[in-house]
PDB file of C-alpha atoms in Angstrom:
ATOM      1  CA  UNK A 388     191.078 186.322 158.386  1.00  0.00           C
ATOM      2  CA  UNK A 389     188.316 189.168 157.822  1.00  0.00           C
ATOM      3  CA  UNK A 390     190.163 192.003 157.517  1.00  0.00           C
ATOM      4  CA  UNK A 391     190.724 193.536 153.640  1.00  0.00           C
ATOM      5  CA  UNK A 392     194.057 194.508 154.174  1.00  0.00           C
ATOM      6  CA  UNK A 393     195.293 191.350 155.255  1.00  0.00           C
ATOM      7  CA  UNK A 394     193.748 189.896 152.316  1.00  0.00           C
ATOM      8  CA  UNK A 395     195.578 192.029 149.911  1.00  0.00           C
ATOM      9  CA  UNK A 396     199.082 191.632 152.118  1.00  0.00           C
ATOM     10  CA  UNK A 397     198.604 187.981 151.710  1.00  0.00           C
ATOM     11  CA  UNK A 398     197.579 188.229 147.786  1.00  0.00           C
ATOM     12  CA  UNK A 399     200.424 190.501 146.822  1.00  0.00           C
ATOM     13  CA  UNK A 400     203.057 188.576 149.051  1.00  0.00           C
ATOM     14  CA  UNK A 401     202.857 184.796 148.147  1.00  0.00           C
ATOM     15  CA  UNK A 402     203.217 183.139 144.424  1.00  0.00           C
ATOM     16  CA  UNK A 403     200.983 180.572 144.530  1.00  0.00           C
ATOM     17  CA  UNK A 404     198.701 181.620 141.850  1.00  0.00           C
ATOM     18  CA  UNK A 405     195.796 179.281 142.659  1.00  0.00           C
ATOM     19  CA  UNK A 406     196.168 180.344 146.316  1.00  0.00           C
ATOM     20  CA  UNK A 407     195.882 184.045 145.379  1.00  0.00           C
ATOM     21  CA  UNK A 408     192.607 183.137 143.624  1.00  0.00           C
ATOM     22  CA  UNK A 409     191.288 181.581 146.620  1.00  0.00           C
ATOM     23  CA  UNK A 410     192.097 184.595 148.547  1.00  0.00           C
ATOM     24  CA  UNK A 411     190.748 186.656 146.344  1.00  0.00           C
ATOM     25  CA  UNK A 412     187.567 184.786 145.965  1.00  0.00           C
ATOM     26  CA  UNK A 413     187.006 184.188 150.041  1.00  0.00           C
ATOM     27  CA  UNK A 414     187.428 187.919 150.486  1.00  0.00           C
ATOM     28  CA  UNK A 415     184.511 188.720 147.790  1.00  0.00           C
ATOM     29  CA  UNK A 416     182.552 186.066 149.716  1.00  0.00           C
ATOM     30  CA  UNK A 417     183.082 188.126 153.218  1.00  0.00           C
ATOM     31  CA  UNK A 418     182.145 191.180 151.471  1.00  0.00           C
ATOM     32  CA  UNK A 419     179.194 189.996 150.364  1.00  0.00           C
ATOM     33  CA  UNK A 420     178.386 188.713 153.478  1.00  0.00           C
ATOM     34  CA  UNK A 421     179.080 191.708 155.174  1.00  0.00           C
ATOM     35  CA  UNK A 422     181.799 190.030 157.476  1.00  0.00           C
ATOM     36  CA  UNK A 423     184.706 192.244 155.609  1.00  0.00           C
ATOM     37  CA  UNK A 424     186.680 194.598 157.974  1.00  0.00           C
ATOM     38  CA  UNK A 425     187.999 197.879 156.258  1.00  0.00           C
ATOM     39  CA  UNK A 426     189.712 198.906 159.111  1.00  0.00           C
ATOM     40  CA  UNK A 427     193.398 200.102 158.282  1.00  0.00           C
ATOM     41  CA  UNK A 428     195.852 199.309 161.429  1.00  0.00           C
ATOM     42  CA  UNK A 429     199.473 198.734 159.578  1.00  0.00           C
ATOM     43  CA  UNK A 430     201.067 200.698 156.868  1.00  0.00           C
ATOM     44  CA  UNK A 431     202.118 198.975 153.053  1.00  0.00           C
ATOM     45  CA  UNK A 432     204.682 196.939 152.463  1.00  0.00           C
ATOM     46  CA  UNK A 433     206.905 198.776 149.726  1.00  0.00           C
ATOM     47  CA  UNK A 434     205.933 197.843 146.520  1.00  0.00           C
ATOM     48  CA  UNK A 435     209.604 196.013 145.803  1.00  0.00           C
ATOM     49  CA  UNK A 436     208.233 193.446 148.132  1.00  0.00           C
ATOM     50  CA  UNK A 437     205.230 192.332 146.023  1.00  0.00           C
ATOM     51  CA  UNK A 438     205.773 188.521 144.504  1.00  0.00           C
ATOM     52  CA  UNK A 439     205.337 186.923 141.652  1.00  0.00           C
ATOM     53  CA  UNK A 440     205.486 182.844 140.548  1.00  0.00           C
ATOM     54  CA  UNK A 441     208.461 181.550 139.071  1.00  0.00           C
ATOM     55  CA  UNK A 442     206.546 181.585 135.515  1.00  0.00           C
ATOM     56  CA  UNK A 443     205.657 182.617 133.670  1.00  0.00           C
ATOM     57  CA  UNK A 444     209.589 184.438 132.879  1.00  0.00           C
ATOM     58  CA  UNK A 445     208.984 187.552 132.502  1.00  0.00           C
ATOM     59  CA  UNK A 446     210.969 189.480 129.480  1.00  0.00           C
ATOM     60  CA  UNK A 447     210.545 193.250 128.336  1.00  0.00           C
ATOM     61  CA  UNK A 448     207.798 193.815 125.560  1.00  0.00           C
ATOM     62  CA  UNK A 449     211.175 193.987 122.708  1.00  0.00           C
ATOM     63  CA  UNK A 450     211.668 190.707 123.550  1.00  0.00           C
ATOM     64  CA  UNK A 451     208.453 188.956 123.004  1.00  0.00           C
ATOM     65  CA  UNK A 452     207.963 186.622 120.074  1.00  0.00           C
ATOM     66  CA  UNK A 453     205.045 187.835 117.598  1.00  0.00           C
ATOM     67  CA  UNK A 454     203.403 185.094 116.513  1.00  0.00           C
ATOM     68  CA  UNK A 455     200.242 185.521 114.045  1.00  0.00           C
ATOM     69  CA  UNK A 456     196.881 183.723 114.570  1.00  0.00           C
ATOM     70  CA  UNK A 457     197.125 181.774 111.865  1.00  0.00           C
ATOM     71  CA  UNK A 458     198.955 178.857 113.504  1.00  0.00           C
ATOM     72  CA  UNK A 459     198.162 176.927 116.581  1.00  0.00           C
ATOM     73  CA  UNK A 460     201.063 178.421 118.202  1.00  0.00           C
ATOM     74  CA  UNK A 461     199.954 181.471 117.421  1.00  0.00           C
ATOM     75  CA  UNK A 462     196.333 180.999 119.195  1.00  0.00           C
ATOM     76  CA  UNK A 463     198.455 179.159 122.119  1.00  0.00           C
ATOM     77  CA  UNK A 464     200.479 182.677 122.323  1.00  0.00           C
ATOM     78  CA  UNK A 465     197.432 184.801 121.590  1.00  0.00           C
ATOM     79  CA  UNK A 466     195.513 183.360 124.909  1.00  0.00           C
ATOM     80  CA  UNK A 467     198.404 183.076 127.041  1.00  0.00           C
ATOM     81  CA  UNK A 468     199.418 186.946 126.562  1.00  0.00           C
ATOM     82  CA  UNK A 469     195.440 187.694 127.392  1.00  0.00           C
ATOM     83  CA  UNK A 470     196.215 185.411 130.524  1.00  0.00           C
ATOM     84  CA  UNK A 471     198.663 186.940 131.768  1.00  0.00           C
ATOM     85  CA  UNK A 472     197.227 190.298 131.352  1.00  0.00           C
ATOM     86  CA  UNK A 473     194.310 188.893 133.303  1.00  0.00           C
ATOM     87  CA  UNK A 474     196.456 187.841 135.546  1.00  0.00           C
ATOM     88  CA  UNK A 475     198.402 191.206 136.811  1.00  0.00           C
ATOM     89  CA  UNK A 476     195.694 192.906 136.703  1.00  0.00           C
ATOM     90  CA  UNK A 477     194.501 190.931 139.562  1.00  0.00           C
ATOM     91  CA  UNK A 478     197.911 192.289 141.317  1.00  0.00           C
ATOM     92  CA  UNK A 479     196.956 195.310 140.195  1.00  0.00           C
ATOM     93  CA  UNK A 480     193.632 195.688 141.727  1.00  0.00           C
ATOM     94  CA  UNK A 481     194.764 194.505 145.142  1.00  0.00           C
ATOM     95  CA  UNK A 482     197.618 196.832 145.050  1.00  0.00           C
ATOM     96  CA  UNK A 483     196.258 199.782 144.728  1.00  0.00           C
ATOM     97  CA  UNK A 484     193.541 199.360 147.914  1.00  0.00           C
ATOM     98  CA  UNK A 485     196.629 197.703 149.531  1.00  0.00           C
ATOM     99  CA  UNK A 486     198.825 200.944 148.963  1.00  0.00           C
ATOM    100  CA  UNK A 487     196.661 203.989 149.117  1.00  0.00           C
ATOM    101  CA  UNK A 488     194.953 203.982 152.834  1.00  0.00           C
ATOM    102  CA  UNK A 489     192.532 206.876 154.502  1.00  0.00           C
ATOM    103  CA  UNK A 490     190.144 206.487 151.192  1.00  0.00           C
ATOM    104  CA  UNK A 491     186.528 206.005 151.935  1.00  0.00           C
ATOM    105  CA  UNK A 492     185.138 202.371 151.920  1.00  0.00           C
ATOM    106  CA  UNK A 493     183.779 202.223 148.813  1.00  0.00           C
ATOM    107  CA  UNK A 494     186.699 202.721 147.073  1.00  0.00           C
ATOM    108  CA  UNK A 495     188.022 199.428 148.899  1.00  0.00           C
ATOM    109  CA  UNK A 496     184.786 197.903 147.996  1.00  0.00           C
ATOM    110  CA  UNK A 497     185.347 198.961 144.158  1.00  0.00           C
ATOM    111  CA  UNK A 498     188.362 197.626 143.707  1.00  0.00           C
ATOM    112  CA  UNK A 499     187.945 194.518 145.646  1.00  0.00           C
ATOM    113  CA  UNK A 500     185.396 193.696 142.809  1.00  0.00           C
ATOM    114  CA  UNK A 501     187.521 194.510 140.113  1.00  0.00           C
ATOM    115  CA  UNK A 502     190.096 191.540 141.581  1.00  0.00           C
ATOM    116  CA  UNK A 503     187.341 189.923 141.948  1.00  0.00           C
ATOM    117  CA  UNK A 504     186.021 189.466 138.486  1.00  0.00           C
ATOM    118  CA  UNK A 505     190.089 189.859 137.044  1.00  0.00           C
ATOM    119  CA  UNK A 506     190.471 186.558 138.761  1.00  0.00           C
ATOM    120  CA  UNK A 507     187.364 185.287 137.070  1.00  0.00           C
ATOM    121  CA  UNK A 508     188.656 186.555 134.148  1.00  0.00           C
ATOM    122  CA  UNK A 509     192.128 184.907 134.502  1.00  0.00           C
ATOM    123  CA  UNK A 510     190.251 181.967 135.338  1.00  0.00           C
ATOM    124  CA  UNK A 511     188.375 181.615 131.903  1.00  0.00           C
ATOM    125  CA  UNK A 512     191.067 182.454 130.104  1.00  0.00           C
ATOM    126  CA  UNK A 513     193.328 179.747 131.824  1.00  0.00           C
ATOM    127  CA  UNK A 514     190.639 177.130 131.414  1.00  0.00           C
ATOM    128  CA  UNK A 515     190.618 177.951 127.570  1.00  0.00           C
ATOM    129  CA  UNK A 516     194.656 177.965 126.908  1.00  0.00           C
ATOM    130  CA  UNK A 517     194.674 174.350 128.615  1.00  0.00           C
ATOM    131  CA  UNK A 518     192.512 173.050 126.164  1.00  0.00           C
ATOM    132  CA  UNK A 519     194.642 174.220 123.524  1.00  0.00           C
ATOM    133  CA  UNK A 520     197.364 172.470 125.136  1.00  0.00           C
ATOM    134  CA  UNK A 521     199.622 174.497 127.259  1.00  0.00           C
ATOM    135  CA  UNK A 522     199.008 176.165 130.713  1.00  0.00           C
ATOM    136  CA  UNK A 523     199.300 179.854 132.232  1.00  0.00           C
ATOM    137  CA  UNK A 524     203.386 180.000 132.864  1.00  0.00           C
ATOM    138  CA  UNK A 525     204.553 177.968 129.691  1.00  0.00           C
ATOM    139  CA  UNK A 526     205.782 180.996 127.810  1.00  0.00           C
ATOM    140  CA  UNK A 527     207.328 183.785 128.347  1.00  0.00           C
ATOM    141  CA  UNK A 528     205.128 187.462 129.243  1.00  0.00           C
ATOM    142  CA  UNK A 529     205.698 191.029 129.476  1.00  0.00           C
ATOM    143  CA  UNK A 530     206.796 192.929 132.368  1.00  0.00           C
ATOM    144  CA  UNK A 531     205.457 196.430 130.755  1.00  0.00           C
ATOM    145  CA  UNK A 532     202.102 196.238 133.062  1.00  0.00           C
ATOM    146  CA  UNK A 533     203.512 196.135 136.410  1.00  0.00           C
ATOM    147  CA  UNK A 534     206.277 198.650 135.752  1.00  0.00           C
ATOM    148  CA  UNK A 535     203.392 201.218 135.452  1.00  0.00           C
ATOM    149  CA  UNK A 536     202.664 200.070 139.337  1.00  0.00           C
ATOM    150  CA  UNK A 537     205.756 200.684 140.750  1.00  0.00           C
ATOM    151  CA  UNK A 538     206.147 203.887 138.531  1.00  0.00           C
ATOM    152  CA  UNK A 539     202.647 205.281 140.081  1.00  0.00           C
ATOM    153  CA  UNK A 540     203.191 203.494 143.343  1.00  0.00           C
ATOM    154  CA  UNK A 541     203.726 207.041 145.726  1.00  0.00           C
ATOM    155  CA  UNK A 542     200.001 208.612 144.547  1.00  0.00           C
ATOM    156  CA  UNK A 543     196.885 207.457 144.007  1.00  0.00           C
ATOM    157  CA  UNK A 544     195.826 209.554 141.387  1.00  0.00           C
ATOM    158  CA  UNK A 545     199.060 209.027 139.029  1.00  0.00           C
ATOM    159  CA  UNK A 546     197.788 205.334 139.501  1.00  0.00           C
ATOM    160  CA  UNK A 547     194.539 206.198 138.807  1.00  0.00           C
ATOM    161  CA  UNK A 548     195.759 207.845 135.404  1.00  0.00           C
ATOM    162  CA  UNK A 549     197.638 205.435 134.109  1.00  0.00           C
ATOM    163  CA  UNK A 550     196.421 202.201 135.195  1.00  0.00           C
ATOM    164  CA  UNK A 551     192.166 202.082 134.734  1.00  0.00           C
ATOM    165  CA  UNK A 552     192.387 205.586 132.395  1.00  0.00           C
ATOM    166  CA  UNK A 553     195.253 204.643 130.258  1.00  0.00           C
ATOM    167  CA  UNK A 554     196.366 200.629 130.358  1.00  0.00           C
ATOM    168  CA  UNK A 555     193.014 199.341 131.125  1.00  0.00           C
ATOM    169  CA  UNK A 556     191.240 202.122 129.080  1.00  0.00           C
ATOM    170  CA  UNK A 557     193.014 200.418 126.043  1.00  0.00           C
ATOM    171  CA  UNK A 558     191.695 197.469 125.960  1.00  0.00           C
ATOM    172  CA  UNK A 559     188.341 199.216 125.782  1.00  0.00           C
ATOM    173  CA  UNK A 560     190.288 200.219 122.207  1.00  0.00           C
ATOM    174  CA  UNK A 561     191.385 196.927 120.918  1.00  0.00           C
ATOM    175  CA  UNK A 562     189.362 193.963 122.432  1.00  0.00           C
ATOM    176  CA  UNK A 563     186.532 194.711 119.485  1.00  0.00           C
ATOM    177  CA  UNK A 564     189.163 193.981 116.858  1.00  0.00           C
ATOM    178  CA  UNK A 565     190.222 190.794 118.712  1.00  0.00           C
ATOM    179  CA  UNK A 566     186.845 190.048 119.133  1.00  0.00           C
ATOM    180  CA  UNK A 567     186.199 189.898 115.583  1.00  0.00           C
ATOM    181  CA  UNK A 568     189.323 188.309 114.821  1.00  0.00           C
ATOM    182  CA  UNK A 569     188.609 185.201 117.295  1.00  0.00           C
ATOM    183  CA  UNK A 570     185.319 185.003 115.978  1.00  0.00           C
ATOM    184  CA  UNK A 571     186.898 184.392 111.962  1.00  0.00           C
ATOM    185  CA  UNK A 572     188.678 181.409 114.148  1.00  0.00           C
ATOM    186  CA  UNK A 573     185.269 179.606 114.925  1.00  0.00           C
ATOM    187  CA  UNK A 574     185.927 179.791 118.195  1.00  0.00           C
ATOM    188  CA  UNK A 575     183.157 180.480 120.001  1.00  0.00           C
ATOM    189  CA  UNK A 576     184.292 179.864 123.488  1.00  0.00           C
ATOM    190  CA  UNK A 577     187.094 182.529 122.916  1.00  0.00           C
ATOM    191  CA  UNK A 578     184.271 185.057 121.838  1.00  0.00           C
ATOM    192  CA  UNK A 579     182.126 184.592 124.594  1.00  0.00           C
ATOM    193  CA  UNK A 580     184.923 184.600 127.129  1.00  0.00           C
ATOM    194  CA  UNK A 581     185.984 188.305 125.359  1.00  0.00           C
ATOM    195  CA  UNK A 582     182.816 189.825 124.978  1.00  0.00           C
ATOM    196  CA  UNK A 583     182.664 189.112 128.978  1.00  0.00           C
ATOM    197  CA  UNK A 584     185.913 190.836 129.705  1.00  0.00           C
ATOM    198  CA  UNK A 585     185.066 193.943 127.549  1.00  0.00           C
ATOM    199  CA  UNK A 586     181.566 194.573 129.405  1.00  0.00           C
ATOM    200  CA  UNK A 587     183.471 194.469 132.388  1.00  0.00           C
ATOM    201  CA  UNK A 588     186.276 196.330 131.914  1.00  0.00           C
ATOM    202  CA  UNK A 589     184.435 199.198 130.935  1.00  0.00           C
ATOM    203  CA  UNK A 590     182.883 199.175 134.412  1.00  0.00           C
ATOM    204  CA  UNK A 591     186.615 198.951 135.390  1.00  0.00           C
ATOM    205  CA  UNK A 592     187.758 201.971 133.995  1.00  0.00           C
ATOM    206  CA  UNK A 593     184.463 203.946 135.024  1.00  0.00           C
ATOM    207  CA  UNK A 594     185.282 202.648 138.807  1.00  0.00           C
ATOM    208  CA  UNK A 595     188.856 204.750 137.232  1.00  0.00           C
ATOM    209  CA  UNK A 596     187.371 207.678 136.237  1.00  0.00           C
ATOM    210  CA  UNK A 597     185.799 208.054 139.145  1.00  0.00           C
ATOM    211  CA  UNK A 598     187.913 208.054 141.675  1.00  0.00           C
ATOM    212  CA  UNK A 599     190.016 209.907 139.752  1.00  0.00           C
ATOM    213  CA  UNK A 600     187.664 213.121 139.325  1.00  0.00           C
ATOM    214  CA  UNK A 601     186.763 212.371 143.277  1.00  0.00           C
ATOM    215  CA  UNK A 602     191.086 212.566 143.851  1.00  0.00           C
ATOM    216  CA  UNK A 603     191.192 215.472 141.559  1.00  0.00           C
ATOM    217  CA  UNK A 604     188.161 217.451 143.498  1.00  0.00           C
ATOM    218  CA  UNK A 605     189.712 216.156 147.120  1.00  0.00           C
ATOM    219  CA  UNK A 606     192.984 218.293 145.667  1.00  0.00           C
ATOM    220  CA  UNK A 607     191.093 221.259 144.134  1.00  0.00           C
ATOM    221  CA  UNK A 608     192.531 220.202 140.915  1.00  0.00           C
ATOM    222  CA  UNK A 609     191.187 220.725 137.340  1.00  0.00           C
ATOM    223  CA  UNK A 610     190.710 217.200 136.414  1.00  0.00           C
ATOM    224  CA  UNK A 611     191.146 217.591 132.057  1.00  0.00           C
ATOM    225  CA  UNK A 612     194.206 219.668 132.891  1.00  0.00           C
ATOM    226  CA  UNK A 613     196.044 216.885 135.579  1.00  0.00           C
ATOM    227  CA  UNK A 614     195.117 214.200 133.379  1.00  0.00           C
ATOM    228  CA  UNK A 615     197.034 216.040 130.659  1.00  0.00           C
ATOM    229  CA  UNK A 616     200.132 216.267 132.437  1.00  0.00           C
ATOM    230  CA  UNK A 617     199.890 212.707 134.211  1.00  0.00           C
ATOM    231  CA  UNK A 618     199.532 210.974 130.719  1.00  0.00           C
ATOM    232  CA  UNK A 619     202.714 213.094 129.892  1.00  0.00           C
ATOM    233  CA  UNK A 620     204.561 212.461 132.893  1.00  0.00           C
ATOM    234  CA  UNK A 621     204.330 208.678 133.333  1.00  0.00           C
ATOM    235  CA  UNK A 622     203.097 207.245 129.649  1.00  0.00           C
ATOM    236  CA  UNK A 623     206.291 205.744 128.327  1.00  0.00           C
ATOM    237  CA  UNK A 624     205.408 206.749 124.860  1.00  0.00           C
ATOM    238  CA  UNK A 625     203.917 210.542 125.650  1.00  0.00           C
ATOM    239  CA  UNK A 626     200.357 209.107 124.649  1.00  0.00           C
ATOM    240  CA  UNK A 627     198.274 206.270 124.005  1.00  0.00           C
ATOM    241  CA  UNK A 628     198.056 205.734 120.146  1.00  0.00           C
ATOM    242  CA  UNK A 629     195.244 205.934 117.826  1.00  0.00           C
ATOM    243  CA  UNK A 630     192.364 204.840 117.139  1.00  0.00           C
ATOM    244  CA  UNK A 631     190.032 204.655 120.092  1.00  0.00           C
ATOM    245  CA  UNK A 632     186.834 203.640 121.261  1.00  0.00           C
ATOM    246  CA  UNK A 633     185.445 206.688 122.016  1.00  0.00           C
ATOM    247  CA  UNK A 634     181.647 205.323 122.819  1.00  0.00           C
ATOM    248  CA  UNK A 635     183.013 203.201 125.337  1.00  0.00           C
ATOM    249  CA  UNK A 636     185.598 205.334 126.803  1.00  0.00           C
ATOM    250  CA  UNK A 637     182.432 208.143 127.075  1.00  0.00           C
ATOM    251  CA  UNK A 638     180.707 205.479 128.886  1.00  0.00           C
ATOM    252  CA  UNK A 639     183.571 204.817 130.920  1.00  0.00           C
ATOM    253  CA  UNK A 640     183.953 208.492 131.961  1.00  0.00           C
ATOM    254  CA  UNK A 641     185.978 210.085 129.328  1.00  0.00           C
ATOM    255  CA  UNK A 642     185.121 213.336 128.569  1.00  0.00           C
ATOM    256  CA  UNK A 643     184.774 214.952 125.076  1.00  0.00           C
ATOM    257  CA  UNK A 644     187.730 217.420 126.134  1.00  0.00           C
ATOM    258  CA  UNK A 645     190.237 214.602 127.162  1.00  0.00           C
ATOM    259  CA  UNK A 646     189.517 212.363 124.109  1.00  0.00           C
ATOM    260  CA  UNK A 647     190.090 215.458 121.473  1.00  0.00           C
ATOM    261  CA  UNK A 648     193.434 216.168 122.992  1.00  0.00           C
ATOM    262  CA  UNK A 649     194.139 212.141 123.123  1.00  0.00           C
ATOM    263  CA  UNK A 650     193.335 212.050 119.468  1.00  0.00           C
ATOM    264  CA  UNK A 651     195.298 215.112 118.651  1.00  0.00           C
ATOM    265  CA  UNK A 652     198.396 213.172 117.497  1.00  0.00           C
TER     266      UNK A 652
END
């Protein structure tokens, strides 16, 4: 297999999590190579046929348990929330080069790297929750993340909006504050691990931004203005709340006109 496509049919379709982070890993490997076909020959699967393992079960963010920091279980449930984050956002990243065809190459190439280093993320993460004790799938997770996928799954740039400029964009907002928090733990491992996912996440949502003002200029669109009324159409909760990171998200593309009316609250 060297073709991108199939690599992403064969990601999103099977629930073997280890085998999906082989996949994902042999296509980087092609790509880096330069033995990675972008050719496009069959259409998408609908996005009701993308799979997921048995665990972890998956319940609606109401239903979570909160658990503080301050007890093991709480760390255990801490890392294992970050995991699974980690771990659809690997979905995530092959969906969307899976679903939206006819785009030029290095859009495929962009998000083939974000799976890429969301698997390596997953990865770290995973490696750190066994050692305190329990594995990826041993509690329960949220199903909030992928609903935003098959919400946005008929246009790229609603998917664009809402997914690297509004989900992903938040944990440009809160991974400082868990940063510090881990750090008050002694635990350095969980620091380092952190500090790696928020450098590249940024990159993330700048890979967002833009294809997203690339979509918006395709479509003769005024991109402040569409992001506006995506964020209203398909954010759950009419906007992302307060505070924000706004040095990162300016790195990350934001302009100064979209975080004053995101702030505007």
């Amino acid at each position: 297999m060297n073709n991108l496509f199939d690599f992403a049919d064969a990601c999103l379709h099977q629930t073997d999590i280890d085998e999906k982070l082989r996949l994902t890993a042999e296509a980087w490997q092609l790509y880096q190579q330069g033995e990675l076909q972008f050719d496009s020959s069959s259409e998408p699967k609908g996005i009701e046929h993308v799979r997921f393992p048995e665990k972890p079960e998956l319940l609606a963010p109401r239903y979570m348990a909160r658990r503080k920091l301050g007890s093991p279980e709480g760390v255990q449930a801490f890392y294992h929330a970050l995991a699974h984050i980690e771990f659809i956002a690997i979905y995530l990243a092959w969906d969307i080069l899976y679903r939206f065809r006819g785009l030029p190459d290095k859009f495929y190439q962009d998000w083939l790297q974000v799976a890429q280093e969301e698997a390596i993320h997953f990865n770290l993460i995973r490696t750190h929750l066994r050692k305190l004790g329990i594995d990826y799938g041993d509690l329960p997770a949220h199903q909030g993340l992928w609903e935003h996928a098959q919400d946005t799954a008929g246009d790229v740039l609603a998917r664009l909006t809402i997914i690297p400029r509004c989900m992903e964009a938040r944990g440009l907002d809160v991974t400082p504050g868990m940063i510090e928090k881990i750090a008050k733990l002694k635990d350095t491992e969980g620091v380092q691990i952190l500090k790696r996912i928020l450098e590249d996440e940024k990159q993330h949502v700048a890979f967002g931004s833009e294809w997203f003002n690339q979509q918006c200029q395709k479509r003769q669109l005024q991109p402040e203005a569409t992001f506006k009324t995506l964020i209203l159409k398909y954010y759950k909760n009419n906007k992302p709340k307060v505070p924000f990171n706004i040095e990162m998200r300016l790195q990350a593309g934001f302009t100064e006109n979209e975080l004053a009316w995101l702030e505007d609250q």
